């Protein structure tokens, strides 16, 4: 790979990072808070590519004609093309039920619980509901109606769970938070279908067979399919 090829690869990789960062594509890879760093990386790579082209052009003008020769770079440098191809050709789906059922719950006891509205149905983040149900034993929920959303996962026995994948940094460290469904469960559930579930707190719970972590349940009174959110991952669990 000569310098011109290196510059082309750097430019395309930077452009791909900018494309991902300026659209919702980057949410498949990293959490939303890393968007500025992703955009900055794209700008740096493009700047490096342009600087390489300029340096080669200037060196070519200063070099006497017919003198000098290029030193080929190691062939391993072509591996730089692989992440470029991955960004351009592959748009992986967000992690779903397959990963959720093979990874232990990431639910952790929160430091505290935010105050809830005094009346009306509660629209809660699934991780927030799970924390209140598992560690606060539903005291802050009482018998109030709750709405939570997530994707469906079915274990080997057919028990349905509503899941959100939580992450610290990127999709590589994503872990599930699971809430079991009981009560008026829809008769047909497809894994990875996104649902908004309406229900109430129940003391029923189980242990995650992977890591023994707590999985609380919700007493379902209704459920409707919803579109998957633009950001399929949840970042609130470790805040």
PDB file of C-alpha atoms in Angstrom:
ATOM      1  CA  UNK A   1       0.000   0.000   0.000  1.00  0.00           C
ATOM      2  CA  UNK A   2       1.610   3.260  -1.126  1.00  0.00           C
ATOM      3  CA  UNK A   3       1.013   6.673   0.401  1.00  0.00           C
ATOM      4  CA  UNK A   4      -1.763   7.531  -2.049  1.00  0.00           C
ATOM      5  CA  UNK A   5      -3.637   4.352  -1.169  1.00  0.00           C
ATOM      6  CA  UNK A   6      -3.167   5.063   2.534  1.00  0.00           C
ATOM      7  CA  UNK A   7      -4.606   8.542   2.082  1.00  0.00           C
ATOM      8  CA  UNK A   8      -7.591   7.129   0.180  1.00  0.00           C
ATOM      9  CA  UNK A   9      -8.309   4.573   2.925  1.00  0.00           C
ATOM     10  CA  UNK A  10      -7.980   7.192   5.676  1.00  0.00           C
ATOM     11  CA  UNK A  11     -10.286   9.568   3.801  1.00  0.00           C
ATOM     12  CA  UNK A  12     -12.947   6.915   3.208  1.00  0.00           C
ATOM     13  CA  UNK A  13     -12.752   5.687   6.798  1.00  0.00           C
ATOM     14  CA  UNK A  14     -13.111   9.229   8.097  1.00  0.00           C
ATOM     15  CA  UNK A  15     -16.034   9.866   5.755  1.00  0.00           C
ATOM     16  CA  UNK A  16     -17.694   6.650   6.938  1.00  0.00           C
ATOM     17  CA  UNK A  17     -17.309   7.736  10.574  1.00  0.00           C
ATOM     18  CA  UNK A  18     -18.820  11.130   9.783  1.00  0.00           C
ATOM     19  CA  UNK A  19     -21.707   9.449   7.972  1.00  0.00           C
ATOM     20  CA  UNK A  20     -22.364   7.178  10.938  1.00  0.00           C
ATOM     21  CA  UNK A  21     -22.094  10.049  13.411  1.00  0.00           C
ATOM     22  CA  UNK A  22     -24.374  12.360  11.454  1.00  0.00           C
ATOM     23  CA  UNK A  23     -27.084   9.700  11.165  1.00  0.00           C
ATOM     24  CA  UNK A  24     -28.551   7.210  13.646  1.00  0.00           C
ATOM     25  CA  UNK A  25     -26.218   4.474  12.380  1.00  0.00           C
ATOM     26  CA  UNK A  26     -23.665   5.136  15.127  1.00  0.00           C
ATOM     27  CA  UNK A  27     -26.240   4.101  17.758  1.00  0.00           C
ATOM     28  CA  UNK A  28     -25.754   0.502  16.600  1.00  0.00           C
ATOM     29  CA  UNK A  29     -22.162   0.660  17.811  1.00  0.00           C
ATOM     30  CA  UNK A  30     -21.743   3.160  20.662  1.00  0.00           C
ATOM     31  CA  UNK A  31     -23.873   5.092  23.130  1.00  0.00           C
ATOM     32  CA  UNK A  32     -25.293   8.469  22.188  1.00  0.00           C
ATOM     33  CA  UNK A  33     -22.904  10.408  24.428  1.00  0.00           C
ATOM     34  CA  UNK A  34     -19.910   9.360  22.302  1.00  0.00           C
ATOM     35  CA  UNK A  35     -21.218  11.072  19.169  1.00  0.00           C
ATOM     36  CA  UNK A  36     -18.927  14.136  19.458  1.00  0.00           C
ATOM     37  CA  UNK A  37     -15.854  11.921  19.802  1.00  0.00           C
ATOM     38  CA  UNK A  38     -16.929   9.857  16.800  1.00  0.00           C
ATOM     39  CA  UNK A  39     -17.368  12.992  14.674  1.00  0.00           C
ATOM     40  CA  UNK A  40     -14.020  14.354  15.869  1.00  0.00           C
ATOM     41  CA  UNK A  41     -12.334  11.076  14.902  1.00  0.00           C
ATOM     42  CA  UNK A  42     -13.797  11.311  11.419  1.00  0.00           C
ATOM     43  CA  UNK A  43     -12.536  14.874  11.008  1.00  0.00           C
ATOM     44  CA  UNK A  44      -9.037  13.897  12.213  1.00  0.00           C
ATOM     45  CA  UNK A  45      -8.842  10.977   9.761  1.00  0.00           C
ATOM     46  CA  UNK A  46      -9.917  13.142   6.830  1.00  0.00           C
ATOM     47  CA  UNK A  47      -7.421  15.823   7.836  1.00  0.00           C
ATOM     48  CA  UNK A  48      -4.678  13.172   8.022  1.00  0.00           C
ATOM     49  CA  UNK A  49      -5.618  11.927   4.558  1.00  0.00           C
ATOM     50  CA  UNK A  50      -5.485  15.421   3.054  1.00  0.00           C
ATOM     51  CA  UNK A  51      -2.184  16.119   4.807  1.00  0.00           C
ATOM     52  CA  UNK A  52      -0.727  12.915   3.357  1.00  0.00           C
ATOM     53  CA  UNK A  53      -1.797  13.874  -0.166  1.00  0.00           C
ATOM     54  CA  UNK A  54      -0.325  17.361   0.235  1.00  0.00           C
ATOM     55  CA  UNK A  55       2.948  16.012   1.638  1.00  0.00           C
ATOM     56  CA  UNK A  56       3.303  13.550  -1.252  1.00  0.00           C
ATOM     57  CA  UNK A  57       2.510  16.259  -3.800  1.00  0.00           C
ATOM     58  CA  UNK A  58       5.078  18.626  -2.281  1.00  0.00           C
ATOM     59  CA  UNK A  59       7.727  15.889  -2.032  1.00  0.00           C
ATOM     60  CA  UNK A  60       7.094  14.937  -5.655  1.00  0.00           C
ATOM     61  CA  UNK A  61       7.677  18.503  -6.829  1.00  0.00           C
ATOM     62  CA  UNK A  62      10.905  18.824  -4.848  1.00  0.00           C
ATOM     63  CA  UNK A  63      12.297  15.445  -5.901  1.00  0.00           C
ATOM     64  CA  UNK A  64      14.453  15.557  -9.062  1.00  0.00           C
ATOM     65  CA  UNK A  65      12.754  13.812 -11.953  1.00  0.00           C
ATOM     66  CA  UNK A  66      13.838  10.218 -12.337  1.00  0.00           C
ATOM     67  CA  UNK A  67      15.430  10.020  -8.892  1.00  0.00           C
ATOM     68  CA  UNK A  68      14.178   8.369  -5.772  1.00  0.00           C
ATOM     69  CA  UNK A  69      11.922   5.407  -5.399  1.00  0.00           C
ATOM     70  CA  UNK A  70       8.973   4.484  -3.215  1.00  0.00           C
ATOM     71  CA  UNK A  71       9.313   2.052  -0.360  1.00  0.00           C
ATOM     72  CA  UNK A  72       6.266  -0.231  -0.272  1.00  0.00           C
ATOM     73  CA  UNK A  73       4.477  -0.441   3.050  1.00  0.00           C
ATOM     74  CA  UNK A  74       3.858  -3.819   4.759  1.00  0.00           C
ATOM     75  CA  UNK A  75       0.971  -5.752   3.279  1.00  0.00           C
ATOM     76  CA  UNK A  76      -0.599  -6.003   6.714  1.00  0.00           C
ATOM     77  CA  UNK A  77      -1.540  -2.337   6.342  1.00  0.00           C
ATOM     78  CA  UNK A  78      -4.327  -3.427   4.004  1.00  0.00           C
ATOM     79  CA  UNK A  79      -6.133  -4.670   7.119  1.00  0.00           C
ATOM     80  CA  UNK A  80      -7.141  -1.038   7.596  1.00  0.00           C
ATOM     81  CA  UNK A  81      -9.661  -1.677   4.830  1.00  0.00           C
ATOM     82  CA  UNK A  82     -11.596  -4.176   6.963  1.00  0.00           C
ATOM     83  CA  UNK A  83     -13.209  -1.696   9.389  1.00  0.00           C
ATOM     84  CA  UNK A  84     -14.001   0.482   6.386  1.00  0.00           C
ATOM     85  CA  UNK A  85     -15.826  -2.377   4.675  1.00  0.00           C
ATOM     86  CA  UNK A  86     -17.623  -3.168   7.930  1.00  0.00           C
ATOM     87  CA  UNK A  87     -18.923   0.403   8.189  1.00  0.00           C
ATOM     88  CA  UNK A  88     -19.918   0.649   4.538  1.00  0.00           C
ATOM     89  CA  UNK A  89     -21.273  -2.820   3.787  1.00  0.00           C
ATOM     90  CA  UNK A  90     -22.523  -4.108   7.141  1.00  0.00           C
ATOM     91  CA  UNK A  91     -25.209  -2.437   9.236  1.00  0.00           C
ATOM     92  CA  UNK A  92     -25.699  -4.942  12.067  1.00  0.00           C
ATOM     93  CA  UNK A  93     -29.014  -4.982  13.892  1.00  0.00           C
ATOM     94  CA  UNK A  94     -29.113  -4.026  17.536  1.00  0.00           C
ATOM     95  CA  UNK A  95     -28.502  -6.874  19.977  1.00  0.00           C
ATOM     96  CA  UNK A  96     -31.717  -8.724  20.720  1.00  0.00           C
ATOM     97  CA  UNK A  97     -33.239 -11.763  22.381  1.00  0.00           C
ATOM     98  CA  UNK A  98     -30.485 -14.183  21.351  1.00  0.00           C
ATOM     99  CA  UNK A  99     -27.873 -12.181  23.267  1.00  0.00           C
ATOM    100  CA  UNK A 100     -30.263 -11.334  26.116  1.00  0.00           C
ATOM    101  CA  UNK A 101     -30.990 -14.969  26.977  1.00  0.00           C
ATOM    102  CA  UNK A 102     -27.311 -15.903  26.962  1.00  0.00           C
ATOM    103  CA  UNK A 103     -26.172 -13.043  29.185  1.00  0.00           C
ATOM    104  CA  UNK A 104     -26.954 -12.478  32.834  1.00  0.00           C
ATOM    105  CA  UNK A 105     -29.036  -9.506  33.901  1.00  0.00           C
ATOM    106  CA  UNK A 106     -27.150  -6.260  34.484  1.00  0.00           C
ATOM    107  CA  UNK A 107     -29.719  -4.919  36.950  1.00  0.00           C
ATOM    108  CA  UNK A 108     -28.026  -3.167  39.873  1.00  0.00           C
ATOM    109  CA  UNK A 109     -29.444  -1.568  42.977  1.00  0.00           C
ATOM    110  CA  UNK A 110     -29.803   2.164  42.280  1.00  0.00           C
ATOM    111  CA  UNK A 111     -28.474   4.809  44.655  1.00  0.00           C
ATOM    112  CA  UNK A 112     -31.942   6.340  44.930  1.00  0.00           C
ATOM    113  CA  UNK A 113     -35.272   6.727  43.213  1.00  0.00           C
ATOM    114  CA  UNK A 114     -36.507   9.849  41.478  1.00  0.00           C
ATOM    115  CA  UNK A 115     -39.828  11.244  42.625  1.00  0.00           C
ATOM    116  CA  UNK A 116     -42.792  10.065  40.575  1.00  0.00           C
ATOM    117  CA  UNK A 117     -45.789  12.123  39.390  1.00  0.00           C
ATOM    118  CA  UNK A 118     -48.537  12.248  41.984  1.00  0.00           C
ATOM    119  CA  UNK A 119     -51.277  10.929  39.717  1.00  0.00           C
ATOM    120  CA  UNK A 120     -51.934   9.387  36.336  1.00  0.00           C
ATOM    121  CA  UNK A 121     -50.299   6.386  34.657  1.00  0.00           C
ATOM    122  CA  UNK A 122     -46.542   6.091  35.098  1.00  0.00           C
ATOM    123  CA  UNK A 123     -44.491   5.850  31.923  1.00  0.00           C
ATOM    124  CA  UNK A 124     -41.215   4.420  33.192  1.00  0.00           C
ATOM    125  CA  UNK A 125     -37.979   3.337  31.655  1.00  0.00           C
ATOM    126  CA  UNK A 126     -37.825  -0.458  31.889  1.00  0.00           C
ATOM    127  CA  UNK A 127     -34.624  -0.299  33.950  1.00  0.00           C
ATOM    128  CA  UNK A 128     -36.270   2.152  36.364  1.00  0.00           C
ATOM    129  CA  UNK A 129     -39.252  -0.140  36.833  1.00  0.00           C
ATOM    130  CA  UNK A 130     -36.991  -3.173  37.301  1.00  0.00           C
ATOM    131  CA  UNK A 131     -34.922  -1.399  39.970  1.00  0.00           C
ATOM    132  CA  UNK A 132     -37.988  -0.228  41.898  1.00  0.00           C
ATOM    133  CA  UNK A 133     -39.598  -3.663  41.672  1.00  0.00           C
ATOM    134  CA  UNK A 134     -36.513  -5.678  42.623  1.00  0.00           C
ATOM    135  CA  UNK A 135     -34.871  -3.479  45.259  1.00  0.00           C
ATOM    136  CA  UNK A 136     -37.589  -1.113  46.481  1.00  0.00           C
ATOM    137  CA  UNK A 137     -40.123  -3.976  46.484  1.00  0.00           C
ATOM    138  CA  UNK A 138     -42.604  -1.784  44.652  1.00  0.00           C
ATOM    139  CA  UNK A 139     -43.079   0.644  47.548  1.00  0.00           C
ATOM    140  CA  UNK A 140     -42.779   3.674  45.269  1.00  0.00           C
ATOM    141  CA  UNK A 141     -45.096   2.068  42.716  1.00  0.00           C
ATOM    142  CA  UNK A 142     -47.932   0.791  44.864  1.00  0.00           C
ATOM    143  CA  UNK A 143     -50.822  -0.385  42.726  1.00  0.00           C
ATOM    144  CA  UNK A 144     -50.463   2.384  40.148  1.00  0.00           C
ATOM    145  CA  UNK A 145     -50.658   1.645  36.443  1.00  0.00           C
ATOM    146  CA  UNK A 146     -47.247   1.524  34.784  1.00  0.00           C
ATOM    147  CA  UNK A 147     -46.191   1.635  31.129  1.00  0.00           C
ATOM    148  CA  UNK A 148     -42.830   0.203  30.070  1.00  0.00           C
ATOM    149  CA  UNK A 149     -41.377  -0.705  26.684  1.00  0.00           C
ATOM    150  CA  UNK A 150     -38.798  -3.201  25.484  1.00  0.00           C
ATOM    151  CA  UNK A 151     -38.300  -6.138  23.159  1.00  0.00           C
ATOM    152  CA  UNK A 152     -39.617  -9.641  23.755  1.00  0.00           C
ATOM    153  CA  UNK A 153     -37.420 -12.597  24.692  1.00  0.00           C
ATOM    154  CA  UNK A 154     -38.715 -16.121  25.339  1.00  0.00           C
ATOM    155  CA  UNK A 155     -36.703 -18.597  27.390  1.00  0.00           C
ATOM    156  CA  UNK A 156     -36.635 -22.356  26.832  1.00  0.00           C
ATOM    157  CA  UNK A 157     -39.798 -22.857  28.861  1.00  0.00           C
ATOM    158  CA  UNK A 158     -41.651 -20.181  26.906  1.00  0.00           C
ATOM    159  CA  UNK A 159     -41.617 -17.631  29.739  1.00  0.00           C
ATOM    160  CA  UNK A 160     -41.753 -14.170  28.154  1.00  0.00           C
ATOM    161  CA  UNK A 161     -39.531 -11.300  29.205  1.00  0.00           C
ATOM    162  CA  UNK A 162     -39.436  -7.656  28.273  1.00  0.00           C
ATOM    163  CA  UNK A 163     -35.815  -6.597  27.801  1.00  0.00           C
ATOM    164  CA  UNK A 164     -33.630  -3.555  27.258  1.00  0.00           C
ATOM    165  CA  UNK A 165     -29.931  -3.902  26.553  1.00  0.00           C
ATOM    166  CA  UNK A 166     -27.869  -1.622  28.794  1.00  0.00           C
ATOM    167  CA  UNK A 167     -24.392  -0.464  27.888  1.00  0.00           C
ATOM    168  CA  UNK A 168     -21.480   1.420  29.398  1.00  0.00           C
ATOM    169  CA  UNK A 169     -19.650   2.388  26.248  1.00  0.00           C
ATOM    170  CA  UNK A 170     -20.426   0.379  23.141  1.00  0.00           C
ATOM    171  CA  UNK A 171     -22.427  -2.591  21.898  1.00  0.00           C
ATOM    172  CA  UNK A 172     -19.547  -4.924  22.772  1.00  0.00           C
ATOM    173  CA  UNK A 173     -20.248  -4.483  26.510  1.00  0.00           C
ATOM    174  CA  UNK A 174     -24.068  -4.471  26.281  1.00  0.00           C
ATOM    175  CA  UNK A 175     -25.921  -6.476  28.951  1.00  0.00           C
ATOM    176  CA  UNK A 176     -29.644  -7.111  29.332  1.00  0.00           C
ATOM    177  CA  UNK A 177     -32.062  -5.941  31.986  1.00  0.00           C
ATOM    178  CA  UNK A 178     -35.063  -8.265  32.042  1.00  0.00           C
ATOM    179  CA  UNK A 179     -38.598  -7.952  33.359  1.00  0.00           C
ATOM    180  CA  UNK A 180     -40.800 -11.056  33.378  1.00  0.00           C
ATOM    181  CA  UNK A 181     -44.356 -10.841  32.058  1.00  0.00           C
ATOM    182  CA  UNK A 182     -47.324 -12.355  33.861  1.00  0.00           C
ATOM    183  CA  UNK A 183     -51.058 -11.718  33.799  1.00  0.00           C
ATOM    184  CA  UNK A 184     -52.857 -10.900  30.536  1.00  0.00           C
ATOM    185  CA  UNK A 185     -50.001 -11.796  28.216  1.00  0.00           C
ATOM    186  CA  UNK A 186     -50.724 -11.594  24.460  1.00  0.00           C
ATOM    187  CA  UNK A 187     -51.360 -15.112  23.112  1.00  0.00           C
ATOM    188  CA  UNK A 188     -48.745 -14.819  20.343  1.00  0.00           C
ATOM    189  CA  UNK A 189     -45.374 -13.264  21.046  1.00  0.00           C
ATOM    190  CA  UNK A 190     -42.494 -13.093  18.601  1.00  0.00           C
ATOM    191  CA  UNK A 191     -38.930 -12.717  19.929  1.00  0.00           C
ATOM    192  CA  UNK A 192     -37.415  -9.283  19.278  1.00  0.00           C
ATOM    193  CA  UNK A 193     -40.828  -7.667  18.814  1.00  0.00           C
ATOM    194  CA  UNK A 194     -41.003  -4.334  20.619  1.00  0.00           C
ATOM    195  CA  UNK A 195     -43.958  -3.938  22.974  1.00  0.00           C
ATOM    196  CA  UNK A 196     -45.332  -1.248  25.220  1.00  0.00           C
ATOM    197  CA  UNK A 197     -46.722  -3.062  28.222  1.00  0.00           C
ATOM    198  CA  UNK A 198     -49.279  -1.633  30.625  1.00  0.00           C
ATOM    199  CA  UNK A 199     -49.490  -3.255  34.035  1.00  0.00           C
ATOM    200  CA  UNK A 200     -48.963  -3.044  37.766  1.00  0.00           C
ATOM    201  CA  UNK A 201     -46.267  -4.091  40.205  1.00  0.00           C
ATOM    202  CA  UNK A 202     -46.226  -7.682  41.380  1.00  0.00           C
ATOM    203  CA  UNK A 203     -44.001  -9.255  44.010  1.00  0.00           C
ATOM    204  CA  UNK A 204     -43.332 -12.204  41.714  1.00  0.00           C
ATOM    205  CA  UNK A 205     -39.685 -12.565  40.733  1.00  0.00           C
ATOM    206  CA  UNK A 206     -37.149 -15.136  39.651  1.00  0.00           C
ATOM    207  CA  UNK A 207     -33.383 -15.510  39.368  1.00  0.00           C
ATOM    208  CA  UNK A 208     -31.542 -15.189  36.108  1.00  0.00           C
ATOM    209  CA  UNK A 209     -30.248 -18.677  35.243  1.00  0.00           C
ATOM    210  CA  UNK A 210     -27.053 -17.179  33.813  1.00  0.00           C
ATOM    211  CA  UNK A 211     -25.784 -15.156  36.782  1.00  0.00           C
ATOM    212  CA  UNK A 212     -28.435 -15.517  39.498  1.00  0.00           C
ATOM    213  CA  UNK A 213     -29.401 -11.845  39.318  1.00  0.00           C
ATOM    214  CA  UNK A 214     -32.951 -10.742  40.154  1.00  0.00           C
ATOM    215  CA  UNK A 215     -35.612 -10.619  37.456  1.00  0.00           C
ATOM    216  CA  UNK A 216     -38.777  -8.858  38.657  1.00  0.00           C
ATOM    217  CA  UNK A 217     -42.137  -9.289  36.975  1.00  0.00           C
ATOM    218  CA  UNK A 218     -44.936  -6.975  35.935  1.00  0.00           C
ATOM    219  CA  UNK A 219     -48.636  -7.904  36.058  1.00  0.00           C
ATOM    220  CA  UNK A 220     -49.703  -7.215  32.490  1.00  0.00           C
ATOM    221  CA  UNK A 221     -53.105  -5.677  31.809  1.00  0.00           C
ATOM    222  CA  UNK A 222     -52.430  -4.727  28.190  1.00  0.00           C
ATOM    223  CA  UNK A 223     -49.726  -4.726  25.528  1.00  0.00           C
ATOM    224  CA  UNK A 224     -49.384  -3.130  22.103  1.00  0.00           C
ATOM    225  CA  UNK A 225     -46.630  -3.467  19.479  1.00  0.00           C
ATOM    226  CA  UNK A 226     -44.491  -0.361  19.007  1.00  0.00           C
ATOM    227  CA  UNK A 227     -41.690   0.667  16.686  1.00  0.00           C
ATOM    228  CA  UNK A 228     -38.162   0.029  17.871  1.00  0.00           C
ATOM    229  CA  UNK A 229     -36.649   3.284  19.186  1.00  0.00           C
ATOM    230  CA  UNK A 230     -33.923   5.066  17.277  1.00  0.00           C
ATOM    231  CA  UNK A 231     -31.586   4.343  20.184  1.00  0.00           C
ATOM    232  CA  UNK A 232     -32.225   0.675  21.035  1.00  0.00           C
ATOM    233  CA  UNK A 233     -29.840   0.652  23.979  1.00  0.00           C
ATOM    234  CA  UNK A 234     -30.430   1.924  27.491  1.00  0.00           C
ATOM    235  CA  UNK A 235     -27.852   4.102  29.258  1.00  0.00           C
ATOM    236  CA  UNK A 236     -29.708   4.949  32.466  1.00  0.00           C
ATOM    237  CA  UNK A 237     -28.836   1.840  34.467  1.00  0.00           C
ATOM    238  CA  UNK A 238     -25.369   2.981  35.463  1.00  0.00           C
ATOM    239  CA  UNK A 239     -26.095   6.674  35.982  1.00  0.00           C
TER     240      UNK A 239
END
